[in-house]
Amino acid sequence: MSTIQDRLTALRSEMKRQNIDAWYISGTDPHSSEYLPARWQTRAFISGFTGSYGLVVVTNTDAALCTDSRYFIQAEQQVKGTGITMNKLRVHGSVSPESWLLEKLPAGSNVGIDADSVSVSVFENLQKKLAEKNINLVAAPDLLDIIWSDRPAQSPNKIFELELKFAGLSRKEKQEQVVAALNEMGADYHVVSMLDELAWLLNLRGSDIDYNPVFTGFGLIGKDENYLFTDSQKLPTGLVQKLQTEGVVVKPYSAFYSFLSEVKNKTFYFDKSTTNYSTYKALKSNNKILNGTSVIAKLKAIKNSVEIDGFRNAMVRDGVAMVELHAWLKENVSKNKISEFDVGQQLKSFRAEKAHFVGESFPPIVGYKEHGAIVHLSVGKDDALPIEPEGILLFDSGAQYFDGTTDITRTVALGKVTDLQKRDYTLVLKGMIALAKAKFPAGTKGCHIDILARKPLWEAGLNYGHGTGHGVGHFLNVHEGPMSIRQDYNETTIAPGMVTSNEPAFYREGEYGIRTENLMLCVELEESEFGKFLGFETLTLCPIDTTLIQLNLLDENEKEWLNSYHKKVSEKLMPLLPHKLHGFLAELTKEI
Amino acid sequence: MSTIQDRLTALRSEMKRQNIDAWYISGTDPHSSEYLPARWQTRAFISGFTGSYGLVVVTNTDAALCTDSRYFIQAEQQVKGTGITMNKLRVHGSVSPESWLLEKLPAGSNVGIDADSVSVSVFENLQKKLAEKNINLVAAPDLLDIIWSDRPAQSPNKIFELELKFAGLSRKEKQEQVVAALNEMGADYHVVSMLDELAWLLNLRGSDIDYNPVFTGFGLIGKDENYLFTDSQKLPTGLVQKLQTEGVVVKPYSAFYSFLSEVKNKTFYFDKSTTNYSTYKALKSNNKILNGTSVIAKLKAIKNSVEIDGFRNAMVRDGVAMVELHAWLKENVSKNKISEFDVGQQLKSFRAEKAHFVGESFPPIVGYKEHGAIVHLSVGKDDALPIEPEGILLFDSGAQYFDGTTDITRTVALGKVTDLQKRDYTLVLKGMIALAKAKFPAGTKGCHIDILARKPLWEAGLNYGHGTGHGVGHFLNVHEGPMSIRQDYNETTIAPGMVTSNEPAFYREGEYGIRTENLMLCVELEESEFGKFLGFETLTLCPIDTTLIQLNLLDENEKEWLNSYHKKVSEKLMPLLPHKLHGFLAELTKEI
């Protein structure tokens, strides 16, 4: 296997041959995916960094991996000794990759990029910034194709249908909603670029990406005709015909750009921030482009009643697995040698016994002691810390069920804990409760309510470096837009039917990490003469460790919320829980 | 005097002569002023609406006044019977003036606008939107100049210098700060378009606009040369020479655009959202334009230590006037006939006795009973309501002192009040206190903390339709940017040295209005390993009516804040207060 240095050397000599002075690896695939099919794990190939976010820029003499605070510690460790430097993004004084390139390159240089795997927005922004110093951005053929001899092919995995009893709406009904939006905007076609949007729209699922039940393809939804660009051998017998009957013509994945380049005088709607530059290039000369948030992303984010019921049901099974894990942990931590890795494995096996289980929704994050402070670390069997009956353990995990996707973090005491740990834990909990109890008018955005989760920490001079809430798909990606709950401005308002996480946290580097995460459904609470007021229903059903709470820091309303939550958890989980664990759950959910 | 209908008829026949199908009145002057010199009160001239925000669009058959929720009630009343319809902005489902025009006009129409009195951003946005229907935006000569026979001339009022003991920094020091920023950006000139920026930069003040101590002019700050474009007869003897010695060349106001049009191959920095389109037009062909928030606006917003001390001192005198007014009110409400108008007059006369008083900082808003719910109503002698010893009175007012600008709102009980009034008042107070006590990391924006002021209202299904905080100038405009505390996204972070208002409110239309407003200084509270944490020092010194509080709605921390605030108010005001009012102030500020 080649080393990172070998790969950088090969890339640089290819750059030289092609008269390119820097190569920009956007870190995504042609569909702006967060988790990547093997073929598109270009960031990991070139840098060795395995986190889920980051991009790499390589000049003839320098190379930088740019990522955000979730991965600072992990990235620092993984690029050590490769000659790649780490470039922190989204922090005060951070240097953008554009600025980094402007600093490193002389005027007149050429920066190369693979136009398939970069969004129009990133491409155009980069192009504009580089032009300030007369540096060209070149949409080049993918140099990694040349130097990556054993690059994986496109996945041949089979696509399958999601039954209507789980999806709630037929693909025809969903297409009609999209067409109604197209008509309103005066557009002819909606380009469907993101894989989770394509899967949702067509009630199809796949397994081309670990943890995300999606398949590789593009869609084109029009008033009179719909196309699915995917390799037909991925479709089970009869499905091509069935789709055709329902108005969806299947064409080869590789035919997408050439198909587009033959369309003329039409109006195409798509989101420049998620659609790749090659798509735009194929259309822009002969057609009108309307840029905006994907209509499908917006429709998909508002869960229908069948999806919502599915989430509620999946949460019961998922909560039972979590309680089983907790009991296993209590039982084994003193008498057996167990590691962080074992916790993830064990949790997966408890979940796998449950109805409708498909797989994990992301690699479990199990952080004991100082590992808990490495926000998104995924430990392997070999680098996992052994777990002892002391200190605190953070575990963040989730599952894909046919009826819903889960994502949950709990932080539990394994033995003696310090007063400071309890103080920190309680402040995080206060924030989580404040957001769960929030009441706000329709029209409120995530950036307006994010403070609720942070306020108790801020008052103590503490903070956490990531967002508070992300959208969650229905048996789809565990991270989905278009809404978010974080400080960054996001124009999408939080609306009834949306499912987001609520995950305030606190990390003491080198010591421990604390995070408590539930999923919440946005619901309407009240309509007054001052408008509609919204709030959240917490979907996740799992005890929150009360032994870590510093009780005098909670006010009566917070205690009441927690007691009422635990009452609901107990009522919902008890019927499905093995009888021998009833006492254990009763103990975990008893009133404080 | 011509009627509104006469004026619309005259405008329409002029439009016809010039082949213009609609006329757009942006509602501002060549300097994006909020309060306007008489010459530029075009919105009031054409519509009769006297509020401080709004724009007017007139077609051959229709006319619309567009304004925001502060003025809905007032505007509705003022345009009644004129044939002008009211178009609500910044509310759910509102129609933008662009959309209104697109709806009313056929493709191929011409929309005319005076390019001097519209910002580049508004012009370009309008142009782009109208182009969707092939409608042209024409930068025409100002049609109002033709139909407005007695249009006021430019003000001849004298400019005066603000002494260094009030300003804190010399004009030379301020210019050096601007030049440093220009150098960093690689720009040659900063266009100074807004009148308060020009006044602050040059330590000059004027009286061309009621309430705002500014003068009409443009500035151009360069590395080697600075220009002030204003009419030299406005400058007192010797000041032209003095400015010249200090590197500022004075040129006639009318020479500004022609001077610009002769500059070539330079880089100009200005804010497209506040600089007019004529300026841009004069520069764009031969020069490079950098668009960004005005450097001067940013420097001006961070008050220096002399300005901060000035604010603190002015607040003492202003607070004394407020207590005198309150005492006068208590004494007169039962035994004399007094009206809302008298309250404003009386308050002005108490303030006028104080050291360094220059004038009011805006027209006083005095709203008794249902008038309190008309957010920014300014009543005249004739339409003022008589004030009786019952119900609640809201008064919002402020003053210009050489050492600072004030802006304060108090809501007081004049006799019997209802439980609901007390509940509403207490919820508003809770929000005001929460924002005053806020602690947040450096980098926080106004939209992140706005919720603190609204949360108690939201929880009761209530809200208010305006922002929570605006910047306040130092002996300058009572509304200044670039920061704000409101739901709308504003990229400027709240930083130490900024002065903003804190004014949550609640209005029951047709019944009463409640608003409690203090000015606050942003200060650094703590630096931890998690960053710098900021908060506010409340500057305003004036009792908050405790008889309107429903005590069981305040928690211990809120009571403690209020008691400690009242203790400070009492300590600071007592020394300057007439002896006979000492007991009154002690009563108003006693512990709850």
Coordinates of N, CA and C in Angstrom, one line a residue, chain A residues 167 169-182 185 190 192 196-197 200-201 221 269 293-305 307 472-474 476 480-483 492 495-499:
Chain A
A167 N -43.2 4.7 4.0 CA -42.9 6.0 3.3 C -44.0 7.0 3.5
L169 N -46.1 8.4 1.6 CA -46.6 9.1 0.4 C -46.0 8.3 -0.8
S170 N -46.8 8.1 -1.9 CA -46.3 7.4 -3.1 C -45.3 8.3 -3.8
R171 N -44.5 7.7 -4.7 CA -43.6 8.5 -5.5 C -44.3 9.4 -6.4
K172 N -45.5 9.0 -6.8 CA -46.3 9.9 -7.7 C -46.8 11.1 -6.9
E173 N -47.2 10.9 -5.7 CA -47.7 12.1 -4.9 C -46.5 13.0 -4.6
K174 N -45.3 12.5 -4.4 CA -44.2 13.3 -4.1 C -43.8 14.1 -5.4
Q175 N -43.8 13.4 -6.6 CA -43.5 14.1 -7.8 C -44.5 15.2 -8.1
E176 N -45.8 15.0 -7.8 CA -46.8 16.0 -8.0 C -46.5 17.3 -7.2
Q177 N -46.0 17.1 -5.9 CA -45.7 18.2 -5.1 C -44.5 19.0 -5.7
V178 N -43.5 18.3 -6.3 CA -42.4 19.0 -6.9 C -42.8 19.7 -8.1
V179 N -43.7 19.1 -8.9 CA -44.2 19.7 -10.1 C -45.0 21.0 -9.8
A180 N -45.8 20.9 -8.7 CA -46.5 22.1 -8.3 C -45.6 23.3 -8.0
A181 N -44.5 23.0 -7.3 CA -43.5 24.0 -7.0 C -42.8 24.5 -8.3
L182 N -42.5 23.6 -9.2 CA -41.9 24.0 -10.5 C -42.9 25.0 -11.2
M185 N -42.8 28.4 -9.9 CA -41.6 29.2 -10.2 C -41.4 29.4 -11.7
H190 N -36.5 20.1 -12.3 CA -35.8 20.2 -11.0 C -34.7 19.1 -11.1
V192 N -32.2 16.7 -9.4 CA -32.1 16.0 -8.1 C -30.7 15.5 -8.0
D196 N -29.9 11.5 -0.9 CA -31.0 11.3 0.0 C -32.3 11.9 -0.6
E197 N -32.2 13.0 -1.4 CA -33.3 13.5 -2.0 C -33.9 12.6 -3.0
W200 N -35.6 9.6 -1.3 CA -36.9 10.0 -0.7 C -37.9 10.2 -1.8
L201 N -37.6 10.9 -2.8 CA -38.5 11.2 -3.9 C -39.1 10.0 -4.5
I221 N -36.7 15.9 -12.6 CA -38.2 15.9 -12.5 C -38.8 17.0 -13.3
Y269 N -34.3 24.3 -12.3 CA -34.2 24.7 -10.9 C -33.3 23.8 -10.2
T293 N -32.9 26.8 -2.7 CA -32.9 25.6 -1.9 C -33.8 24.5 -2.6
S294 N -33.3 23.3 -2.7 CA -33.9 22.2 -3.3 C -35.4 22.1 -2.8
V295 N -36.3 22.0 -3.7 CA -37.7 21.8 -3.3 C -37.9 20.5 -2.6
I296 N -37.1 19.5 -3.1 CA -37.2 18.2 -2.5 C -36.7 18.2 -1.1
A297 N -35.6 18.9 -0.9 CA -35.0 19.0 0.5 C -36.1 19.6 1.4
K298 N -36.8 20.6 1.0 CA -37.8 21.2 1.8 C -39.0 20.3 2.1
L299 N -39.4 19.6 1.1 CA -40.5 18.7 1.2 C -40.1 17.5 2.2
K300 N -38.9 17.0 1.9 CA -38.4 15.9 2.7 C -38.3 16.2 4.2
A301 N -37.9 17.5 4.5 CA -37.7 17.8 5.8 C -38.9 17.9 6.7
I302 N -40.1 18.1 6.0 CA -41.4 18.1 6.8 C -41.9 16.7 6.7
K303 N -41.7 15.9 7.8 CA -42.1 14.5 7.8 C -43.7 14.4 7.8
N304 N -44.1 13.4 7.0 CA -45.6 13.2 7.0 C -46.0 12.3 8.2
S305 N -47.3 12.1 8.4 CA -47.7 11.5 9.6 C -47.3 10.0 9.7
E307 N -44.4 8.9 8.5 CA -43.0 9.0 8.9 C -42.9 9.3 10.4
V472 N -32.6 15.3 10.6 CA -32.4 13.8 10.5 C -33.4 13.3 9.5
G473 N -32.9 12.5 8.6 CA -33.8 11.9 7.6 C -34.7 10.7 8.1
H474 N -35.7 10.4 7.4 CA -36.5 9.2 7.8 C -36.0 8.0 7.0
L476 N -33.1 7.6 6.3 CA -32.2 8.2 5.4 C -31.0 8.8 6.1
E480 N -29.3 15.8 7.7 CA -30.0 16.3 6.5 C -30.4 17.8 6.7
G481 N -30.5 18.5 5.6 CA -30.9 19.9 5.7 C -32.4 20.0 5.4
P482 N -32.9 21.2 5.0 CA -32.1 22.4 4.9 C -32.0 23.2 6.2
M483 N -32.7 22.8 7.3 CA -32.7 23.6 8.5 C -31.5 23.1 9.4
T492 N -33.6 28.9 6.4 CA -34.8 28.0 6.6 C -35.3 28.1 8.0
A495 N -39.9 24.5 11.2 CA -41.4 24.3 10.9 C -41.9 23.0 11.4
P496 N -43.2 23.0 11.7 CA -43.8 21.7 12.2 C -43.6 20.6 11.3
G497 N -43.2 19.4 11.8 CA -42.9 18.2 11.0 C -41.4 18.0 10.8
M498 N -40.6 19.0 11.2 CA -39.2 18.8 11.0 C -38.6 18.0 12.2
V499 N -37.7 17.1 11.9 CA -37.0 16.4 13.0 C -35.5 16.9 13.1

